[in-house]
Coordinates of C-alpha atoms in Angstrom, one line a residue:
M7 CA -9.8 -2.9 -24.5
T8 CA -11.7 -6.0 -23.5
T9 CA -12.1 -6.9 -19.9
E10 CA -14.1 -10.1 -20.4
T11 CA -11.3 -12.3 -19.0
I12 CA -10.6 -10.2 -16.0
D13 CA -12.3 -11.1 -12.7
R14 CA -14.4 -8.0 -11.7
S15 CA -16.3 -9.7 -8.8
R16 CA -14.5 -7.7 -6.1
D17 CA -14.1 -4.2 -7.6
L18 CA -16.0 -0.9 -8.2
S19 CA -18.3 -2.5 -10.8
Q20 CA -20.2 -4.5 -8.1
P21 CA -23.1 -3.3 -5.9
L22 CA -22.1 -2.0 -2.6
D23 CA -23.7 -4.8 -0.7
R24 CA -21.3 -7.3 -2.3
L25 CA -18.2 -5.3 -1.2
G26 CA -16.6 -4.5 2.1
P27 CA -18.3 -2.4 4.7
D28 CA -15.9 0.5 4.3
E29 CA -17.2 1.0 0.7
S30 CA -20.7 1.6 2.0
M31 CA -19.3 3.8 4.7
K32 CA -17.5 6.0 2.2
D33 CA -20.6 6.1 -0.1
R34 CA -22.9 7.3 2.6
S35 CA -20.3 9.8 4.0
D36 CA -21.5 12.7 1.8
Y37 CA -18.0 13.1 0.4
L38 CA -16.2 12.7 3.6
R39 CA -18.4 14.9 5.7
G40 CA -20.1 12.3 7.8
S41 CA -21.1 13.7 11.2
I42 CA -17.6 15.0 12.0
A43 CA -18.7 18.5 12.7
D44 CA -21.3 17.4 15.3
G45 CA -18.8 14.9 16.9
L46 CA -16.3 17.7 17.5
L47 CA -19.0 19.5 19.6
D48 CA -19.6 16.5 21.9
R49 CA -18.3 17.5 25.3
I50 CA -19.1 14.2 27.0
T51 CA -16.2 12.4 25.5
G52 CA -12.7 13.1 24.4
A53 CA -13.2 11.0 21.3
V54 CA -15.2 11.5 18.1
P55 CA -18.2 9.2 19.1
S56 CA -19.1 7.8 15.6
A57 CA -17.0 4.9 14.4
D58 CA -17.6 6.0 10.8
D59 CA -16.3 9.5 11.6
V60 CA -13.1 8.1 13.1
K61 CA -12.4 6.4 9.7
L62 CA -13.5 9.5 7.7
M63 CA -11.2 11.8 9.7
K64 CA -8.2 9.9 8.3
F65 CA -9.1 11.4 5.0
H66 CA -8.6 14.8 6.7
G67 CA -5.2 13.7 8.0
I68 CA -6.3 12.8 11.5
Y69 CA -6.1 9.6 13.5
Q70 CA -8.0 9.1 16.8
Q71 CA -5.7 7.3 19.3
D72 CA -5.4 6.9 23.0
D73 CA -2.5 6.7 25.4
R74 CA -1.8 3.0 25.6
D75 CA 0.5 3.4 28.6
L76 CA -2.6 4.4 30.5
R77 CA -5.2 2.1 28.9
D78 CA -5.2 -0.6 31.6
E79 CA -5.2 1.8 34.6
R80 CA -8.1 3.9 33.1
R81 CA -10.1 0.7 32.5
R82 CA -9.6 -0.3 36.1
Q83 CA -10.8 3.2 37.2
K84 CA -13.9 2.8 34.8
L85 CA -12.7 5.8 32.8
E86 CA -12.8 6.1 29.1
P87 CA -9.4 5.7 27.3
A88 CA -7.1 8.8 27.4
Y89 CA -8.2 9.8 23.9
Q90 CA -6.0 12.1 21.8
F91 CA -5.3 12.6 18.1
M92 CA -2.4 12.5 15.7
I93 CA -2.4 15.0 12.9
R94 CA -0.3 14.5 9.8
V95 CA 0.6 17.5 7.6
R96 CA 0.6 17.4 3.8
L97 CA 4.1 18.5 2.8
P98 CA 4.9 17.6 -0.8
G99 CA 8.5 16.6 -1.3
G100 CA 9.2 17.4 2.4
V101 CA 9.9 21.1 1.6
C102 CA 9.1 23.6 4.4
S103 CA 9.8 27.3 4.6
P104 CA 11.2 29.0 7.8
A105 CA 7.9 30.8 8.3
Q106 CA 6.0 27.4 8.1
W107 CA 8.5 25.8 10.5
L108 CA 7.9 28.6 13.0
K109 CA 4.2 28.2 12.7
L110 CA 4.5 24.3 13.2
D111 CA 6.7 25.0 16.2
E112 CA 4.2 27.4 17.7
L113 CA 1.3 24.9 17.2
A114 CA 3.3 22.0 18.7
R115 CA 4.1 24.0 21.8
A116 CA 0.5 25.1 22.3
H117 CA -1.4 22.0 21.3
G118 CA 1.0 19.0 20.6
G119 CA 2.6 18.2 23.9
E120 CA 5.7 20.2 23.0
T121 CA 6.9 17.7 20.4
L122 CA 6.8 17.2 16.6
R123 CA 7.7 14.0 14.7
I124 CA 9.3 13.7 11.3
T125 CA 7.8 10.7 9.5
T126 CA 9.3 8.3 7.1
R127 CA 7.2 9.9 4.3
Q128 CA 8.8 13.4 4.7
T129 CA 6.3 15.2 6.7
F130 CA 5.4 16.3 10.2
Q131 CA 3.0 14.6 12.7
F132 CA 1.5 16.3 15.8
H133 CA 0.9 13.9 18.6
W134 CA -1.0 14.2 22.0
V135 CA -3.6 16.6 20.4
L136 CA -6.9 16.9 22.3
K137 CA -10.1 17.2 20.4
D138 CA -10.6 20.9 21.2
S139 CA -7.1 21.6 19.7
L140 CA -7.9 20.0 16.2
R141 CA -9.4 23.1 14.6
P142 CA -6.8 25.5 16.1
I143 CA -4.0 23.4 14.6
I144 CA -5.6 23.0 11.2
Q145 CA -6.5 26.7 11.0
G146 CA -3.0 27.7 12.1
L147 CA -1.5 25.5 9.4
H148 CA -3.8 27.3 6.9
D149 CA -2.2 30.6 7.9
T150 CA 1.0 29.5 6.3
L151 CA -0.6 27.6 3.3
L152 CA -0.3 24.2 4.9
D153 CA -3.0 21.6 5.2
T154 CA -3.6 18.0 6.2
V155 CA -5.8 17.0 3.2
A156 CA -5.4 13.3 2.2
A157 CA -2.4 12.8 4.6
C158 CA -4.3 9.5 5.5
G159 CA -7.3 7.6 4.1
D160 CA -8.2 5.8 0.9
D161 CA -6.8 8.4 -1.4
S162 CA -3.4 9.5 -2.7
R163 CA -1.2 10.2 0.3
G164 CA 1.6 12.8 0.5
V165 CA 3.9 12.8 -2.5
M166 CA 7.5 12.1 -1.7
C167 CA 10.6 13.5 -3.5
T168 CA 14.3 12.9 -3.1
V169 CA 15.8 15.7 -1.0
D170 CA 19.6 15.1 -1.3
P171 CA 20.5 18.4 -2.8
Q172 CA 23.5 17.5 -4.9
S173 CA 22.0 19.1 -8.0
S174 CA 20.0 22.0 -6.9
Q175 CA 18.3 23.1 -10.2
F176 CA 17.5 19.4 -11.1
H177 CA 16.0 18.9 -7.6
A178 CA 14.0 22.1 -7.9
E179 CA 12.4 20.9 -11.1
V180 CA 11.4 17.6 -9.6
A181 CA 10.4 19.0 -6.2
A182 CA 8.1 21.5 -8.1
M183 CA 6.6 18.5 -10.0
S184 CA 6.0 16.5 -6.8
K185 CA 4.0 19.5 -5.4
Q186 CA 2.1 19.8 -8.7
V187 CA 1.1 16.1 -8.6
S188 CA 0.2 16.3 -4.9
D189 CA -2.1 19.3 -5.5
H190 CA -3.6 17.5 -8.5
V191 CA -4.4 14.1 -6.9
I192 CA -5.9 15.2 -3.5
P193 CA -9.7 14.9 -3.0
K194 CA -11.7 17.9 -4.3
T195 CA -14.5 17.7 -1.8
R196 CA -15.2 20.9 0.1
A197 CA -15.8 19.0 3.3
Y198 CA -12.4 19.9 4.6
H199 CA -13.0 23.6 4.2
E200 CA -16.5 23.4 5.7
I201 CA -15.5 21.4 8.8
W202 CA -12.1 22.9 9.7
Y203 CA -12.2 26.5 8.2
G204 CA -16.0 27.1 8.7
D205 CA -16.8 27.7 5.1
E206 CA -20.4 27.6 4.0
R207 CA -21.5 24.7 1.8
V208 CA -22.3 25.9 -1.7
A209 CA -24.1 24.1 -4.5
S210 CA -21.8 22.5 -7.0
S211 CA -22.3 22.8 -10.7
G212 CA -20.6 19.5 -11.4
P213 CA -19.6 16.3 -9.6
E214 CA -18.0 17.0 -6.2
E215 CA -15.3 14.3 -6.8
P216 CA -14.8 14.0 -10.6
F217 CA -12.0 11.5 -10.2
Y218 CA -12.5 9.7 -6.9
G219 CA -16.3 9.4 -7.0
R220 CA -18.3 8.6 -3.9
T221 CA -16.0 5.7 -2.7
Y222 CA -12.5 7.1 -3.4
M223 CA -9.7 4.5 -3.7
P224 CA -9.8 0.9 -2.4
R225 CA -7.0 1.7 0.0
K226 CA -4.2 4.2 0.4
F227 CA -2.1 5.0 -2.7
K228 CA 1.5 6.3 -2.4
I229 CA 3.5 8.3 -5.0
G230 CA 7.1 9.3 -4.9
F231 CA 9.8 10.9 -7.1
A232 CA 13.4 9.7 -6.9
L233 CA 16.5 11.3 -8.2
P234 CA 19.3 8.9 -8.9
P235 CA 21.8 8.0 -7.6
S236 CA 19.8 8.6 -4.3
N237 CA 16.9 6.3 -3.6
D238 CA 16.2 7.9 -0.3
I239 CA 12.4 7.8 -0.9
D240 CA 12.6 3.9 -1.4
V241 CA 10.9 4.3 -4.8
Y242 CA 10.3 0.6 -5.1
A243 CA 8.1 0.8 -2.0
Q244 CA 5.7 3.2 -3.8
D245 CA 2.4 2.4 -5.5
L246 CA 3.6 4.7 -8.2
G247 CA 7.2 5.8 -8.5
F248 CA 8.8 8.3 -10.9
I249 CA 12.6 8.0 -11.3
A250 CA 14.0 11.2 -12.7
I251 CA 16.1 11.0 -15.9
G252 CA 18.2 14.0 -16.8
G253 CA 20.0 15.0 -19.9
P254 CA 22.4 17.8 -21.0
D255 CA 19.4 20.2 -21.1
G256 CA 18.0 19.2 -17.7
L257 CA 15.0 17.0 -16.8
E258 CA 13.9 14.8 -19.7
G259 CA 11.3 12.6 -18.0
F260 CA 10.8 9.7 -15.7
N261 CA 11.1 6.0 -15.6
V262 CA 7.8 4.6 -14.1
V263 CA 7.5 1.9 -11.5
I264 CA 4.3 0.6 -10.1
G265 CA 3.0 -1.8 -7.4
G266 CA 5.3 -1.3 -4.4
G267 CA 4.0 -1.6 -0.9
M268 CA 5.2 -2.8 2.5
G269 CA 2.2 -3.8 4.4
R270 CA 1.5 -7.5 5.3
T271 CA -0.4 -9.4 8.0
D272 CA 1.2 -12.0 10.3
Q273 CA -0.2 -15.5 9.8
A274 CA -1.8 -14.4 6.5
P275 CA 0.5 -15.8 3.7
E276 CA -1.7 -14.3 1.1
T277 CA -0.4 -10.9 2.2
Y278 CA 3.2 -9.8 1.4
P279 CA 5.4 -6.8 0.7
R280 CA 6.2 -6.2 -3.0
L281 CA 8.7 -4.1 -4.8
A282 CA 7.5 -1.9 -7.6
S283 CA 7.9 -3.1 -11.2
L284 CA 9.5 -1.0 -13.9
I285 CA 7.2 -0.5 -16.9
G286 CA 8.8 2.2 -19.0
F287 CA 9.5 5.9 -19.4
V288 CA 7.4 8.9 -19.8
P289 CA 8.4 12.5 -20.8
A290 CA 8.0 15.2 -18.1
D291 CA 4.9 16.6 -19.8
Q292 CA 3.1 13.3 -19.4
V293 CA 3.5 12.9 -15.6
I294 CA 0.1 14.1 -14.7
A295 CA -1.6 12.0 -17.3
C296 CA 0.4 9.0 -16.2
A297 CA -0.5 9.5 -12.6
D298 CA -4.2 9.8 -13.5
A299 CA -4.1 6.7 -15.6
V300 CA -2.3 4.6 -13.0
M301 CA -4.6 5.7 -10.2
A302 CA -7.7 5.2 -12.3
V303 CA -6.7 1.6 -13.0
Q304 CA -6.4 0.9 -9.3
R305 CA -9.6 2.8 -8.5
D306 CA -11.6 0.8 -11.0
Y307 CA -10.0 -2.7 -10.5
G308 CA -8.7 -2.7 -6.9
D309 CA -10.1 -5.2 -4.5
R310 CA -12.9 -3.5 -2.5
K311 CA -14.1 -6.7 -0.8
D312 CA -11.0 -7.7 1.3
R313 CA -9.1 -4.6 2.6
Q314 CA -6.0 -6.9 3.3
R315 CA -5.8 -7.4 -0.5
A316 CA -6.9 -3.9 -1.6
R317 CA -3.5 -2.4 -2.3
F318 CA -2.3 -1.8 -5.9
K319 CA 0.4 -4.5 -5.5
Y320 CA -2.3 -7.2 -5.3
T321 CA -4.3 -5.8 -8.2
I322 CA -1.1 -6.1 -10.4
D323 CA -0.4 -9.6 -9.3
D324 CA -4.0 -10.7 -9.7
K325 CA -4.6 -9.2 -13.1
G326 CA -1.0 -9.5 -14.5
L327 CA 1.6 -6.8 -15.0
D328 CA 1.2 -6.8 -18.8
W329 CA -2.5 -6.3 -18.7
I330 CA -2.2 -3.5 -16.1
K331 CA 0.4 -1.8 -18.2
A332 CA -1.7 -2.0 -21.4
E333 CA -4.7 -0.6 -19.4
I334 CA -2.6 2.3 -18.2
E335 CA -1.4 3.1 -21.7
Q336 CA -4.9 3.1 -23.0
R337 CA -6.1 5.5 -20.4
M338 CA -2.9 7.7 -20.7
G339 CA -3.5 7.9 -24.5
A340 CA 0.2 7.0 -25.2
P341 CA 2.5 4.0 -24.9
F342 CA 5.4 3.9 -22.5
Q343 CA 8.8 4.4 -24.1
D344 CA 11.6 2.1 -23.2
A345 CA 13.0 2.6 -19.8
R346 CA 16.2 4.7 -19.6
A347 CA 19.4 3.6 -17.8
F348 CA 19.9 4.8 -14.2
T349 CA 21.8 3.7 -11.1
F350 CA 21.0 3.9 -7.4
T351 CA 23.8 3.7 -4.8
S352 CA 22.2 4.5 -1.5
N353 CA 18.9 5.2 0.2
G354 CA 20.5 7.1 3.1
D355 CA 21.3 10.7 3.7
S356 CA 24.5 12.6 3.1
Y357 CA 25.8 14.4 6.2
G358 CA 27.9 17.5 6.9
W359 CA 27.9 20.5 4.6
N360 CA 27.2 20.1 0.9
S361 CA 27.4 22.8 -1.7
T362 CA 25.6 23.1 -5.1
P363 CA 26.4 25.0 -8.3
D364 CA 24.2 27.8 -7.3
G365 CA 26.6 28.7 -4.5
R366 CA 24.2 27.6 -1.8
H367 CA 25.1 25.3 1.1
H368 CA 23.0 22.4 2.7
R369 CA 23.5 20.7 6.1
T370 CA 21.8 17.5 7.2
V371 CA 21.1 17.3 10.8
F372 CA 20.6 13.8 12.4
I373 CA 17.2 13.5 14.3
R374 CA 16.9 10.2 16.3
S375 CA 13.7 8.5 15.0
G376 CA 12.5 11.8 13.8
R377 CA 11.5 13.0 17.2
L378 CA 11.7 16.7 17.8
D379 CA 11.6 17.1 21.6
L380 CA 11.6 20.5 23.3
K381 CA 15.4 20.9 23.0
L382 CA 15.3 20.3 19.3
L383 CA 12.2 22.5 18.9
D384 CA 14.2 25.3 20.6
A385 CA 17.2 24.6 18.3
F386 CA 15.3 24.7 15.0
R387 CA 13.2 27.7 16.1
D388 CA 16.3 29.6 16.6
I389 CA 17.7 28.5 13.2
A390 CA 14.4 29.2 11.4
R391 CA 14.5 32.8 12.7
I392 CA 17.8 33.5 10.8
H393 CA 17.5 31.0 7.9
R394 CA 16.7 32.4 4.5
G395 CA 16.5 29.1 2.5
T396 CA 14.2 26.1 3.2
F397 CA 14.1 23.0 5.4
R398 CA 13.8 19.6 3.8
L399 CA 12.6 16.6 5.7
T400 CA 14.2 13.4 4.6
P401 CA 12.6 10.0 4.3
N402 CA 15.2 8.9 6.9
Q403 CA 13.6 11.2 9.4
N404 CA 16.3 13.8 9.4
V405 CA 16.3 17.6 8.5
I406 CA 18.3 19.3 5.8
I407 CA 18.9 23.0 6.4
A408 CA 18.9 23.8 2.7
G409 CA 19.8 26.8 0.5
V410 CA 22.0 28.4 3.2
R411 CA 23.9 31.5 2.0
T412 CA 27.6 31.6 2.5
E413 CA 27.3 34.5 5.0
D414 CA 24.8 32.6 7.1
R415 CA 26.8 29.4 7.6
A416 CA 28.8 30.5 10.6
A417 CA 25.7 31.6 12.5
I418 CA 23.9 28.3 11.8
D419 CA 27.0 26.3 12.7
A420 CA 27.1 28.2 16.0
L421 CA 23.5 27.3 16.8
L422 CA 24.1 23.6 15.9
A423 CA 27.1 23.6 18.2
E424 CA 25.2 25.4 21.0
Y425 CA 22.5 22.7 20.9
G426 CA 24.9 19.7 20.4
L427 CA 23.6 18.8 17.0
E428 CA 26.9 18.1 15.2
T429 CA 26.2 15.1 13.0
D430 CA 29.8 13.9 12.6
T431 CA 29.6 12.0 16.0
V432 CA 26.7 9.8 14.9
S433 CA 27.8 6.2 13.9
P434 CA 27.1 5.1 10.3
F435 CA 24.9 2.3 11.7
R436 CA 22.8 4.8 13.7
R437 CA 22.5 7.0 10.7
N438 CA 21.0 4.2 8.7
A439 CA 18.4 3.1 11.3
I440 CA 14.8 4.3 11.4
A441 CA 11.7 3.4 13.4
C442 CA 8.0 4.0 13.4
V443 CA 6.2 5.6 16.3
A444 CA 4.5 2.5 17.7
L445 CA 3.7 2.6 21.4
P446 CA 2.2 4.4 23.2
T447 CA 0.2 6.2 20.6
C448 CA -0.3 4.0 17.6
G449 CA -3.3 1.7 18.0
L450 CA -1.8 -1.0 15.7
A451 CA 1.5 -1.4 17.5
M452 CA 2.1 -4.8 19.0
A453 CA 5.6 -4.0 20.3
E454 CA 7.8 -1.0 21.0
S455 CA 9.7 0.7 18.2
E456 CA 10.8 4.3 18.5
R457 CA 11.3 4.1 22.3
Y458 CA 13.1 0.8 22.1
L459 CA 15.3 1.4 19.1
P460 CA 18.1 3.4 20.9
T461 CA 18.6 0.6 23.4
L462 CA 18.8 -2.0 20.7
L463 CA 21.1 0.0 18.6
E464 CA 23.6 0.3 21.5
K465 CA 23.6 -3.5 21.9
I466 CA 24.1 -4.1 18.2
E467 CA 26.8 -1.5 18.0
A468 CA 28.7 -3.5 20.7
I469 CA 28.5 -6.5 18.3
L470 CA 29.6 -4.4 15.4
A471 CA 32.6 -3.1 17.4
R472 CA 33.6 -6.5 18.6
H473 CA 33.8 -7.7 14.9
G474 CA 35.5 -4.6 13.6
L475 CA 32.4 -3.3 11.8
A476 CA 31.8 -0.1 13.7
D477 CA 32.3 2.1 10.6
E478 CA 30.3 -0.1 8.2
P479 CA 27.0 1.3 6.9
I480 CA 24.2 -1.2 7.4
T481 CA 20.5 -0.3 7.1
L482 CA 18.2 -1.3 10.0
R483 CA 14.4 -0.6 10.1
M484 CA 12.1 -1.4 13.0
S485 CA 8.3 -1.3 13.0
G486 CA 6.0 -2.0 15.9
C487 CA 3.6 -4.2 13.7
P488 CA 3.8 -5.9 10.4
N489 CA 2.2 -2.9 8.5
G490 CA 5.7 -1.7 7.9
C491 CA 5.6 2.1 8.1
S492 CA 9.4 2.3 8.5
R493 CA 9.8 0.2 5.3
P494 CA 11.4 -2.7 7.2
Y495 CA 11.1 -5.3 4.5
I496 CA 13.7 -3.7 2.3
A497 CA 16.3 -3.2 5.0
E498 CA 19.4 -5.3 5.5
I499 CA 18.2 -5.9 9.0
G500 CA 14.4 -5.6 9.5
L501 CA 12.3 -6.0 12.7
T502 CA 8.6 -6.0 13.0
G503 CA 6.7 -6.3 16.3
R504 CA 4.7 -9.4 17.2
A505 CA 4.0 -8.9 20.9
P506 CA 5.6 -6.9 23.8
G507 CA 9.3 -7.6 23.6
K508 CA 8.9 -10.0 20.6
Y509 CA 9.8 -9.4 16.9
N510 CA 10.2 -11.0 13.6
L511 CA 13.8 -10.7 12.3
Y512 CA 14.5 -10.3 8.6
L513 CA 17.8 -10.3 6.8
G514 CA 19.0 -9.9 3.2
G515 CA 17.4 -6.7 1.9
G516 CA 19.3 -4.5 -0.5
F517 CA 21.4 -1.6 0.7
H518 CA 19.7 0.9 -1.5
G519 CA 16.2 -0.6 -1.3
E520 CA 16.4 -2.8 -4.5
R521 CA 15.7 -6.2 -2.9
L522 CA 13.2 -7.6 -0.2
N523 CA 14.6 -9.3 2.8
R524 CA 13.4 -12.7 4.3
M525 CA 12.4 -13.7 7.8
V526 CA 15.1 -15.7 9.7
R527 CA 13.6 -15.6 13.2
E528 CA 9.9 -15.5 14.2
N529 CA 8.4 -14.0 17.4
A530 CA 11.8 -13.7 19.0
G531 CA 13.0 -11.8 22.0
E532 CA 16.1 -9.6 22.3
A533 CA 18.5 -12.3 23.3
A534 CA 17.7 -14.5 20.3
I535 CA 17.8 -11.5 17.9
L536 CA 21.2 -10.5 19.2
E537 CA 22.5 -14.0 18.9
D538 CA 21.4 -14.3 15.3
L539 CA 22.9 -10.9 14.4
D540 CA 26.2 -11.8 16.3
D541 CA 26.5 -14.9 14.2
A542 CA 25.6 -13.3 10.8
L543 CA 27.7 -10.2 11.4
G544 CA 30.7 -12.2 12.6
R545 CA 30.6 -14.2 9.4
Y546 CA 30.3 -11.0 7.4
A547 CA 33.4 -9.6 9.1
R548 CA 35.4 -12.7 8.3
E549 CA 34.1 -13.7 4.9
R550 CA 32.9 -10.6 3.0
Q551 CA 34.3 -9.5 -0.3
A552 CA 35.7 -6.0 -0.9
G553 CA 32.9 -3.5 -1.1
E554 CA 30.2 -6.1 -0.4
H555 CA 27.2 -4.8 1.6
F556 CA 25.8 -6.9 4.5
G557 CA 22.5 -7.7 2.8
D558 CA 24.3 -8.9 -0.3
F559 CA 26.6 -11.1 1.8
T560 CA 23.7 -12.8 3.6
I561 CA 22.5 -13.9 0.2
R562 CA 25.8 -15.0 -1.1
A563 CA 26.7 -16.9 2.1
G564 CA 23.4 -18.8 2.1
I565 CA 22.2 -17.2 5.4
V566 CA 18.9 -16.4 3.7
R567 CA 17.5 -17.1 0.2
A568 CA 17.0 -14.1 -2.0
V569 CA 13.3 -13.0 -2.4
T570 CA 12.9 -12.5 -6.2
E571 CA 9.3 -11.2 -6.1
G572 CA 6.8 -10.3 -3.4
R573 CA 4.6 -13.4 -3.9
L574 CA 7.5 -15.5 -2.7
F575 CA 8.2 -13.5 0.4
N576 CA 6.5 -16.0 2.8
E577 CA 7.9 -19.2 1.3

């Protein structure tokens, strides 16, 4: 295929000195080794002293952070920031065994401030980890076949998979495929084993990174598997999404969507969220080849000069979807088939007990903002000690106790009751609200998110009750900055932090993640946000049609204009 008409002035074909500084940093890192091992031995500081190593550690699943609540006071005392680390586990499809849960619990109590957090990408994060605890955690995870490889960095991140277990055998097939893809697309460098497990470096007979090369991907790359009618993974927010299509004999294959992504930058209209585009269908046996081809196109043509424009969504919009699709087909060695019919009805979780044809039972437990405090750790430790199925983390930051045998239900119910974890008392609005971590640990946060969400929800719930909408499911997503880790730009109500106590307010997203929302108020405080929501929700209560979701109503009523594609998000 000719590439003569395609602009290649910003991609992998160029000399490093013409690209962004991170490309040179990756190239000289010796396949992600850098000087991390030496930095871990430095006792003078609680940080990793090399700025390059701080970036490289993300490829190992680790973010260096500091306690921002203490930052000003420590500066006044002429002390270095209160450095600590966040560690993200690689957990394909969010599936976790009881033995793995118990090990995670043990490590969190010993090294993670007696807390764990469930993320919006179906995995665990340790927070408040000190430098000396990094190796004990990673080696402890290894004891139960868990790792943190590629949980962050310019590579393929943890692979998501729908967890709503309405069809247990169908789910098992797709969940197994999500793990297969995850294991296939992670970096192959031995740097992780050498630094964290103490393995000796051995000479390689071939290239250390046969796919990624010395400079890996232009930016992060996210993959997810969805099982209709549930879009809990928000498949349109993935760089590469596989939508499972079943037939009378089980899994037939997947519709493929490409180019989703939430991140944007305030005051930078050339950045925007984008929903993934549907480009066709592949049989199940072509999934690995498809993933390789899609990632290779982004590896070779993605923008490596401007990191704000380095995600796959911009590569697609800059080169054209038809050209990108043709390039993927050439590399895959086969054309896409026509997309198959499918329907999504929700991106939320189903609560209470559900049963599947195999005779097993599944119970979703609501976890506020995904935060497992000491009480919840105690509860799930007790459950893990008797549970003989699996735990599944949901993209909405909840936990499914899955595969429960009939004879074990009563004991698990008793433990849930003992710890006050009955989900039936949680309002529909609260069930459909998620938040990122934000302050005090995230270095990018501009405003509160996880800590503020419960207060804001109470005030919005009062508005809902006043308008007779207390039982109406409405999605709300809050992020402490515009990067959008909680996927706020596809929520019916979205909030992104601008400054302490100030947020952008967005309305009009699709209830099951099929449409972007649009900003209706910029840099607003709580009073203005509540005023706007009071007005919009009041109109919704009075003027809605039967079965009409709030996001759809705001479009029909003219409160916001529909965003038909990402490039028009900032208009």
